[in-house]
Coordinates of C-alpha atoms and ligand atoms in Angstrom, one line a residue:
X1 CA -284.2 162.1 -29.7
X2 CA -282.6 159.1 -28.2
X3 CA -283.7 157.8 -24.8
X4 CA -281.1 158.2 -22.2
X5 CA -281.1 155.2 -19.6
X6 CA -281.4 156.2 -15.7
X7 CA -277.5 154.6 -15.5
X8 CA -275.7 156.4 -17.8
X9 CA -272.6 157.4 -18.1
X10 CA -271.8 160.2 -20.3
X11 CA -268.1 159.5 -21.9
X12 CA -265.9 162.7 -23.4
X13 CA -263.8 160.3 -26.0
X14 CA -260.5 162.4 -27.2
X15 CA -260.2 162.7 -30.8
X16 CA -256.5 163.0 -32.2
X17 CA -255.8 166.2 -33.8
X18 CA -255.7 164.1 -37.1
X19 CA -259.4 163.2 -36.6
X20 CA -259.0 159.2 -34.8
X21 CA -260.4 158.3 -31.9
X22 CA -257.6 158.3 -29.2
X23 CA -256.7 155.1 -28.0
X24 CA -257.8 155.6 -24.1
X25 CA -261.7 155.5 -25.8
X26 CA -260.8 151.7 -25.2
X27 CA -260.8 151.7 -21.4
X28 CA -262.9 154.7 -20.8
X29 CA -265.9 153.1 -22.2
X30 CA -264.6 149.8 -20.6
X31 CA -264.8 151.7 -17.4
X32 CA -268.3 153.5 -18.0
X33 CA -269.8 150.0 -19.1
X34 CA -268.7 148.6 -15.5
X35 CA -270.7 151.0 -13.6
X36 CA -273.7 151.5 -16.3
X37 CA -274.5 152.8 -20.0
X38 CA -272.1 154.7 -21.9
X39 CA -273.1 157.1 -23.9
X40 CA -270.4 158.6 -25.8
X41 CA -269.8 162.1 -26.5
X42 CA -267.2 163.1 -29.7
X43 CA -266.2 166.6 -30.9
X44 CA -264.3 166.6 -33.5
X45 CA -263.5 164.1 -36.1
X46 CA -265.1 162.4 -39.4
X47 CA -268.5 162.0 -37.2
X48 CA -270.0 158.3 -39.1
X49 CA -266.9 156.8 -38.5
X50 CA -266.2 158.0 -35.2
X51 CA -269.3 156.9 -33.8
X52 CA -269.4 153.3 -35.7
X53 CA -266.1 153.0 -33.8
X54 CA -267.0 154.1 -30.6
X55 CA -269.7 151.3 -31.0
X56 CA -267.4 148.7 -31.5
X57 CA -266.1 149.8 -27.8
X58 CA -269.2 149.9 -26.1
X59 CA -271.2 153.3 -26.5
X60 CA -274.6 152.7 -26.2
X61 CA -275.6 155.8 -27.9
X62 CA -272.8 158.3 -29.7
X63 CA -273.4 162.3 -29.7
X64 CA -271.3 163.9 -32.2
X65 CA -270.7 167.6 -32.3
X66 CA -268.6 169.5 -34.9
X67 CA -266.9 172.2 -32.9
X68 CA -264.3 174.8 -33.4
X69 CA -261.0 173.2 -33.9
X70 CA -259.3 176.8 -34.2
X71 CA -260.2 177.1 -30.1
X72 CA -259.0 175.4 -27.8
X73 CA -260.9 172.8 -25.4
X74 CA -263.4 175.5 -25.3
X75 CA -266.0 173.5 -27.9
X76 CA -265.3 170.5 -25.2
X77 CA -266.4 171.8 -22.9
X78 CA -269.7 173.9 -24.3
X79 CA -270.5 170.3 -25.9
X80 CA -270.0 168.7 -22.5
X81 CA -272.3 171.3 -21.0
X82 CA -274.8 170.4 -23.4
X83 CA -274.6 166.8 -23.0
X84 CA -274.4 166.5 -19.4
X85 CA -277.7 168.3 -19.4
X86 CA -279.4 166.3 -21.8
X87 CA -278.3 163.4 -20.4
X88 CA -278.2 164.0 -17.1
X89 CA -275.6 160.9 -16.2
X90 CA -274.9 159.1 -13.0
X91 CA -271.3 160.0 -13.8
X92 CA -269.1 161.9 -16.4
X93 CA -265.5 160.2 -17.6
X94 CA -263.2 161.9 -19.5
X95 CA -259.0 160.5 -20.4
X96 CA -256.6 161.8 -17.8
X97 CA -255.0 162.9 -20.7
X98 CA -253.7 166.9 -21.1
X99 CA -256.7 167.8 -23.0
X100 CA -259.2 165.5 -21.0
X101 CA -258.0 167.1 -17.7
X102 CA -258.7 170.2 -19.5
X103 CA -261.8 170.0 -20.2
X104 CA -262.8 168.1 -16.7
X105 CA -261.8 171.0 -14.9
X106 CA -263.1 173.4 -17.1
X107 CA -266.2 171.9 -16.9
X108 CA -266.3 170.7 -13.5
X109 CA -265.9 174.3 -12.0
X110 CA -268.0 175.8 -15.3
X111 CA -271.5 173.8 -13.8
X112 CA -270.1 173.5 -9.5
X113 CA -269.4 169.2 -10.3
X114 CA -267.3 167.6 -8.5
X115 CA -264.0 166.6 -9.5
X116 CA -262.1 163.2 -9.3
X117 CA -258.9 163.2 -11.0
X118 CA -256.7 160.9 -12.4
X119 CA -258.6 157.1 -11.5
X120 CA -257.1 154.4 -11.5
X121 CA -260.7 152.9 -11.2
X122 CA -264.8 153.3 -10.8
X123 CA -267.4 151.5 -9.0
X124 CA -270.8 152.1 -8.4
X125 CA -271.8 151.7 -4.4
X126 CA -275.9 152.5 -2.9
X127 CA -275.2 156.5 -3.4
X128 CA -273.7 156.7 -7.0
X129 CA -270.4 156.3 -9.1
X130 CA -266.8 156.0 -6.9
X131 CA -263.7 156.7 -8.2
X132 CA -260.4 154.5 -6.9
X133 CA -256.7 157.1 -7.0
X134 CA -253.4 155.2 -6.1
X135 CA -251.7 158.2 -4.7
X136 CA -248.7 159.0 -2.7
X137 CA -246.2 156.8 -5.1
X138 CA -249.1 154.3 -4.6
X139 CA -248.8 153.4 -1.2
X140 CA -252.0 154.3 -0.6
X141 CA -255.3 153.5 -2.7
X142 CA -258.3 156.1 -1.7
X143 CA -261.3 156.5 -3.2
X144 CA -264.0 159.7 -3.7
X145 CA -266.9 160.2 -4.8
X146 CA -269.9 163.2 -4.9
X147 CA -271.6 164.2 -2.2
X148 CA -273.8 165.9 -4.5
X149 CA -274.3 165.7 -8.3
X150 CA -272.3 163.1 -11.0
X151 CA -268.5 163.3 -10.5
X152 CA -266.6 164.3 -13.1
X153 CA -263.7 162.0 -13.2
X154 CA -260.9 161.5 -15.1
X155 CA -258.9 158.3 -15.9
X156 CA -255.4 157.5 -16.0
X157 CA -254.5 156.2 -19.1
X158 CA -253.6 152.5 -19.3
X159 CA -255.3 151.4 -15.7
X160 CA -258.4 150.6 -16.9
X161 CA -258.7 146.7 -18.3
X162 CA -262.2 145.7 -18.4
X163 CA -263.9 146.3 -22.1
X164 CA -267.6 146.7 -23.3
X165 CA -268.9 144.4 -25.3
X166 CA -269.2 146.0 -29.0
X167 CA -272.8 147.3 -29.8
X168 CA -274.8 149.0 -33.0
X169 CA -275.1 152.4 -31.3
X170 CA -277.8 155.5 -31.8
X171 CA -276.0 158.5 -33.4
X172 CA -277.4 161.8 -32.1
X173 CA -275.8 165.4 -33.2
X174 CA -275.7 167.4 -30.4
X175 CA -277.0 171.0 -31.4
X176 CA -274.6 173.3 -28.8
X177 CA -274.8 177.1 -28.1
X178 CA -271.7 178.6 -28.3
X179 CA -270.7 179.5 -24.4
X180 CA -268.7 182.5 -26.1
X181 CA -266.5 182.2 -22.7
X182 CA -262.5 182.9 -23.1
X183 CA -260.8 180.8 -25.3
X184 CA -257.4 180.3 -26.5
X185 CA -256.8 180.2 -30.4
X186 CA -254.5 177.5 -32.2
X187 CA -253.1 178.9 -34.8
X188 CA -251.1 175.5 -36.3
X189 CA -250.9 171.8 -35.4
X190 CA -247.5 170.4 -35.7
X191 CA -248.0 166.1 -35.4
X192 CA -244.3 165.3 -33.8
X193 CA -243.7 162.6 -35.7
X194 CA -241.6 160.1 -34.0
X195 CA -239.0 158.0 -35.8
X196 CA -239.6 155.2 -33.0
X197 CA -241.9 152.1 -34.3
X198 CA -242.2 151.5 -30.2
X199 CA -245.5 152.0 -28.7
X200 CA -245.6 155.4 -26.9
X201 CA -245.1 155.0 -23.5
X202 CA -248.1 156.9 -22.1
X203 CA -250.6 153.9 -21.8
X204 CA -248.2 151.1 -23.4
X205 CA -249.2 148.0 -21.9
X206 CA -246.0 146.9 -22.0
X207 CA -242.9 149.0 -20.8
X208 CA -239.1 148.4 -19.8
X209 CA -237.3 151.6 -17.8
X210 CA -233.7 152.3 -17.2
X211 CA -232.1 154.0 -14.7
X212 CA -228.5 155.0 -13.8
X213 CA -227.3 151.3 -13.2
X214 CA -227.1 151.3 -17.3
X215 CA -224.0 153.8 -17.0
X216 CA -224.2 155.7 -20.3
X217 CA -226.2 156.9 -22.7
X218 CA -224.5 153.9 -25.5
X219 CA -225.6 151.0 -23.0
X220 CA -229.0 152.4 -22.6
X221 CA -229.2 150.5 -25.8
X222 CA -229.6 147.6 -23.8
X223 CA -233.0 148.7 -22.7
X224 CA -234.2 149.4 -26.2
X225 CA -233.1 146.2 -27.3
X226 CA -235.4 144.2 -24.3
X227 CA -238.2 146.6 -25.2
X228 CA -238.0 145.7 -29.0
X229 CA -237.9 141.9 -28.1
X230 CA -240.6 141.8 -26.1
X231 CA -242.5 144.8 -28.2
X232 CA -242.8 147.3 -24.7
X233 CA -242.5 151.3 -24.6
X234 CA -239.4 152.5 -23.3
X235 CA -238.9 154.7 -20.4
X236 CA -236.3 155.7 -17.6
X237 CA -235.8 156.8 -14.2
X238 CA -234.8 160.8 -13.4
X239 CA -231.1 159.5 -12.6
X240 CA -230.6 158.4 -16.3
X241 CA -232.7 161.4 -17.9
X242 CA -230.9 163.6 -16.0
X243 CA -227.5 162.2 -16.5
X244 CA -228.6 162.5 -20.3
X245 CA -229.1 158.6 -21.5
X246 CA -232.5 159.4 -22.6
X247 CA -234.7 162.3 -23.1
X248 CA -236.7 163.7 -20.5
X249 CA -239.7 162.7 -22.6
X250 CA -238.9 158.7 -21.4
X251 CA -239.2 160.3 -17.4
X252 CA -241.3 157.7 -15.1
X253 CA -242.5 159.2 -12.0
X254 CA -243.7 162.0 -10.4
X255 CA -242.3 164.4 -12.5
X256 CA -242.3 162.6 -15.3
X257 CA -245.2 160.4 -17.1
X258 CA -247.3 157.8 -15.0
X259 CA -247.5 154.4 -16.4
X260 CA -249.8 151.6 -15.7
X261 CA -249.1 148.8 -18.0
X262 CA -249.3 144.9 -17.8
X263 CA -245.5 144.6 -17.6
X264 CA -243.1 147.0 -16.4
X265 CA -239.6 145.8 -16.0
X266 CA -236.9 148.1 -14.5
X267 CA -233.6 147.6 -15.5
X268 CA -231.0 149.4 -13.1
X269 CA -233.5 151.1 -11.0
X270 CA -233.3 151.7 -7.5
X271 CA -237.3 152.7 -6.9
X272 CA -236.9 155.9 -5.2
X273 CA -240.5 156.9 -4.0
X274 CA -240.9 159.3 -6.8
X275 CA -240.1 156.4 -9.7
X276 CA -242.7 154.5 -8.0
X277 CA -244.9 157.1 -7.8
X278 CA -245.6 156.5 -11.8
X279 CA -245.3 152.9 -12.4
X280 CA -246.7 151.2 -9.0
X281 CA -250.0 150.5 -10.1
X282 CA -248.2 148.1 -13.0
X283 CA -249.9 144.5 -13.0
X284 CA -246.8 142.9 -13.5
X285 CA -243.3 144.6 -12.1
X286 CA -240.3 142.6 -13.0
X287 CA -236.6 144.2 -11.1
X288 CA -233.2 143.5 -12.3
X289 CA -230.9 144.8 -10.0
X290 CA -227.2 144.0 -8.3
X291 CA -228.5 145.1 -4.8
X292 CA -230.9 143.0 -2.8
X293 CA -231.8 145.5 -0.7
X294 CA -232.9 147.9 -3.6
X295 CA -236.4 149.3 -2.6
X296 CA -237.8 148.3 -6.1
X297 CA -238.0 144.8 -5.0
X298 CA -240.4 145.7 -2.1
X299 CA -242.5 146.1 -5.0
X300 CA -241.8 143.6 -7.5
X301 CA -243.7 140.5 -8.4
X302 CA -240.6 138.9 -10.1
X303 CA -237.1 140.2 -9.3
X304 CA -233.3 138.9 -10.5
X305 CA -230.4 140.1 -8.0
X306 CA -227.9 140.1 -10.6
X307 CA -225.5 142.2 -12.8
X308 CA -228.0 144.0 -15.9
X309 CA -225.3 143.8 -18.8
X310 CA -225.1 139.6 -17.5
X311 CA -229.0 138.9 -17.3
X312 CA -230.3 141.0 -20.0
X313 CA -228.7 140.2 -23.0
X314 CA -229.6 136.1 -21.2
X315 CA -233.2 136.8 -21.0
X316 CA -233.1 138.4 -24.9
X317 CA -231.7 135.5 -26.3
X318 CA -234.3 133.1 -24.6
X319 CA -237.1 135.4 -25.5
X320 CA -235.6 135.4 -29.3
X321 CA -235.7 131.5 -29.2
X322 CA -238.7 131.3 -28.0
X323 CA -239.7 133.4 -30.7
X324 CA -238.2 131.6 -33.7
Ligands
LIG1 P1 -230.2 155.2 -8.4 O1 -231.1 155.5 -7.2 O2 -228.8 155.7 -8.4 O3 -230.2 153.6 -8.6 C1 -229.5 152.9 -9.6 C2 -229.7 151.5 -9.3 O4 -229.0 150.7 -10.3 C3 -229.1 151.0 -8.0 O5 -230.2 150.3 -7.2 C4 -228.0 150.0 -8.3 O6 -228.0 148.9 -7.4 C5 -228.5 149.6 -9.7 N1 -227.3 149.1 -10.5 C6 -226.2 149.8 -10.8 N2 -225.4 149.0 -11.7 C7 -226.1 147.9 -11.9 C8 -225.9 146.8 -12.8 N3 -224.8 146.7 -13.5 N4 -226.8 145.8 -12.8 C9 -228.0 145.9 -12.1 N5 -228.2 147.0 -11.3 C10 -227.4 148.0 -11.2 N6 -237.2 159.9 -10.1 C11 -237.8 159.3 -11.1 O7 -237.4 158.2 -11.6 N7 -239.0 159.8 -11.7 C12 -239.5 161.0 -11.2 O8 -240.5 161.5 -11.8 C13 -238.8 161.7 -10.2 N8 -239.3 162.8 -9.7 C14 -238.6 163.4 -8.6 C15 -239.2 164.6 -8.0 C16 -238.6 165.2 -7.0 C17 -239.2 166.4 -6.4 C18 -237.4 164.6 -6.4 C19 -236.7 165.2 -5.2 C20 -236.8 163.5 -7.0 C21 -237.4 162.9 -8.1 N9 -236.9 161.7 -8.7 C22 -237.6 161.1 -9.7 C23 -235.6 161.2 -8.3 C24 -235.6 160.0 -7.4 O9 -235.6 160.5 -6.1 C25 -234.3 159.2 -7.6 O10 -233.2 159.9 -7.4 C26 -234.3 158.5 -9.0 O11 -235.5 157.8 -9.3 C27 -233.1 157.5 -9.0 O12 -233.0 156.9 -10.2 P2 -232.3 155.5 -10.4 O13 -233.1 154.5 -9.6 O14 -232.0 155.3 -11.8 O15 -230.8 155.7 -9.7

């Protein structure tokens, strides 16, 4: 039985329903090796592999359980259970992602933890493990933290940078007693398969957005075609998904999917609260738009007052010569 360091951090990596580590293990260990040691936690998956990659980001020590993948979260969280208590961590992590919010919660109000959702960030201060939310559309940065027991906290995908160094990590299978508590039952697993060779825009690190200054669903092209150059997700503002250039899928914002890449550039956006709401805490925020006074340069670090369909197609050619 591996020895569990008085620091550690007890990760829950998502697996992909095909059996891969997802890619936010990346930046959740990143984030647990800032603040002390990670140990890993993976249900799921081919279990040698898993953890041999899971060393190569960081983990300290890798428990591997097999769970149930006919039910849903529910091994996650009786495997969570069991690893928080053998563990006993300064602090839990889990992806902000649909199943890692899940499971937080599940086991957050399963064992009376506390509950930080969607970080943007962690520290570690004199009484424990802090997490760091942009909230409001980002105009404000707060932080929480436990007044009692490790937070369980749950980070936005893509606003994590810092990585662990790589390490040879102890493997441990976690023996876990069946909570028998309600679950639901999958009974398929469709993979959408998307046609797109662009990264997917939930934790791209590079993305360009279109709003309703591109006029039509046709010269939404435009956006695709920066994206491609510079190899960035695409996404949109609610004006352009709801005026039907794009699916809702590419929605940036409060209602839509929140962002945090390197580079965001907004093509044709106005940055109505609720647009920034999902892409403020980009590193980089680059604004092409005909009006000055457009709130999304409040906001940007570089911005062009200018016509789109004149500085776009510009800055692709010089960013294809540059390439060639
Ligand atoms: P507009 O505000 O119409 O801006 C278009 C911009 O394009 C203008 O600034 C204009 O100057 C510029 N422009 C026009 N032509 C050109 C050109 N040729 N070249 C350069 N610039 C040009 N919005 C979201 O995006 N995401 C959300 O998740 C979201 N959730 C919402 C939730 C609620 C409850 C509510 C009430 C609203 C929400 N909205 C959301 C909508 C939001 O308030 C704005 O209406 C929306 O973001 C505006 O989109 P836009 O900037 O594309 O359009």
């Amino acid at each position: 039985m591996a020895e569990f360091p008085a620091d550690s951090i007890l990760v829950l990596l998502d697996i992909t329903p095909s059996g891969d580590l997802a890619k936010s293990s990346a930046e959740l260990l990143g984030a647990a090796a800032s603040v002390g040691t990670p140990v890993a936690l993976a249900v799921g998956g081919d279990a040698p592999e898993i953890a041999s990659t899971a060393g190569d980001l960081g983990a300290a020590i890798v428990l591997t359980a097999a769970g149930d993948s006919s039910l849903l979260t529910l091994p996650q969280v009786d495997a969570l259970s069991a690893a928080a208590s053998l563990v006993r961590p300064d602090a839990i992590l889990a992806s902000n992602s649909v199943e890692g919010r899940d499971v937080a919660a599940r086991f957050a109000a399963r064992n009376r933890a506390a509950l930080c959702a969607d970080a943007v960030g962690v520290s570690r201060d004199a009484e424990g493990v802090v997490a760091h939310h942009s909230v409001y559309g980002g105009a404000y940065n707060v932080d929480s933290a436990a007044t009692w027991g490790a937070p369980v906290i749950t980070i936005r995908q893509g606003a994590i940078e810092a990585r662990a160094e790589a390490r040879t990590p102890e493997v441990e299978t976690l023996s876990v007693p069946a909570s028998g508590r309600p679950a639901a039952s999958i009974e398929s697993v469709e993979e959408a398969v998307f046609a797109s060779s662009r990264p997917e825009l939930r934790g791209a690190t590079k993305v360009v957005s279109g709003g309703r200054g591109l006029g039509s669903g046709e010269k939404f092209a435009l956006v695709e075609q920066l994206a491609d150059v510079l190899g960035a997700a695409v996404g949109a503002s609610r004006a352009a998904v709801d005026a039907g250039y794009v699916p809702q899928s590419y929605q940036v914002g409060q209602t839509g999917v929140s962002v945090s890449p390197q580079l965001y550039v907004a093509l044709g956006i106005s940055g109505a609260i609720q647009h920034k709401a999902g892409m403020q805490t980009a590193k980089t925020i680059v604004a092409i738009n005909k009006d000055g006074d457009a709130p999304i340069f409040e906001i940007a670090d570089f911005g062009v007052v200018g016509d789109l369909f004149t500085v776009v197609p510009q800055l692709i050619a010089a960013l294809e010569a540059k390439k060639a």
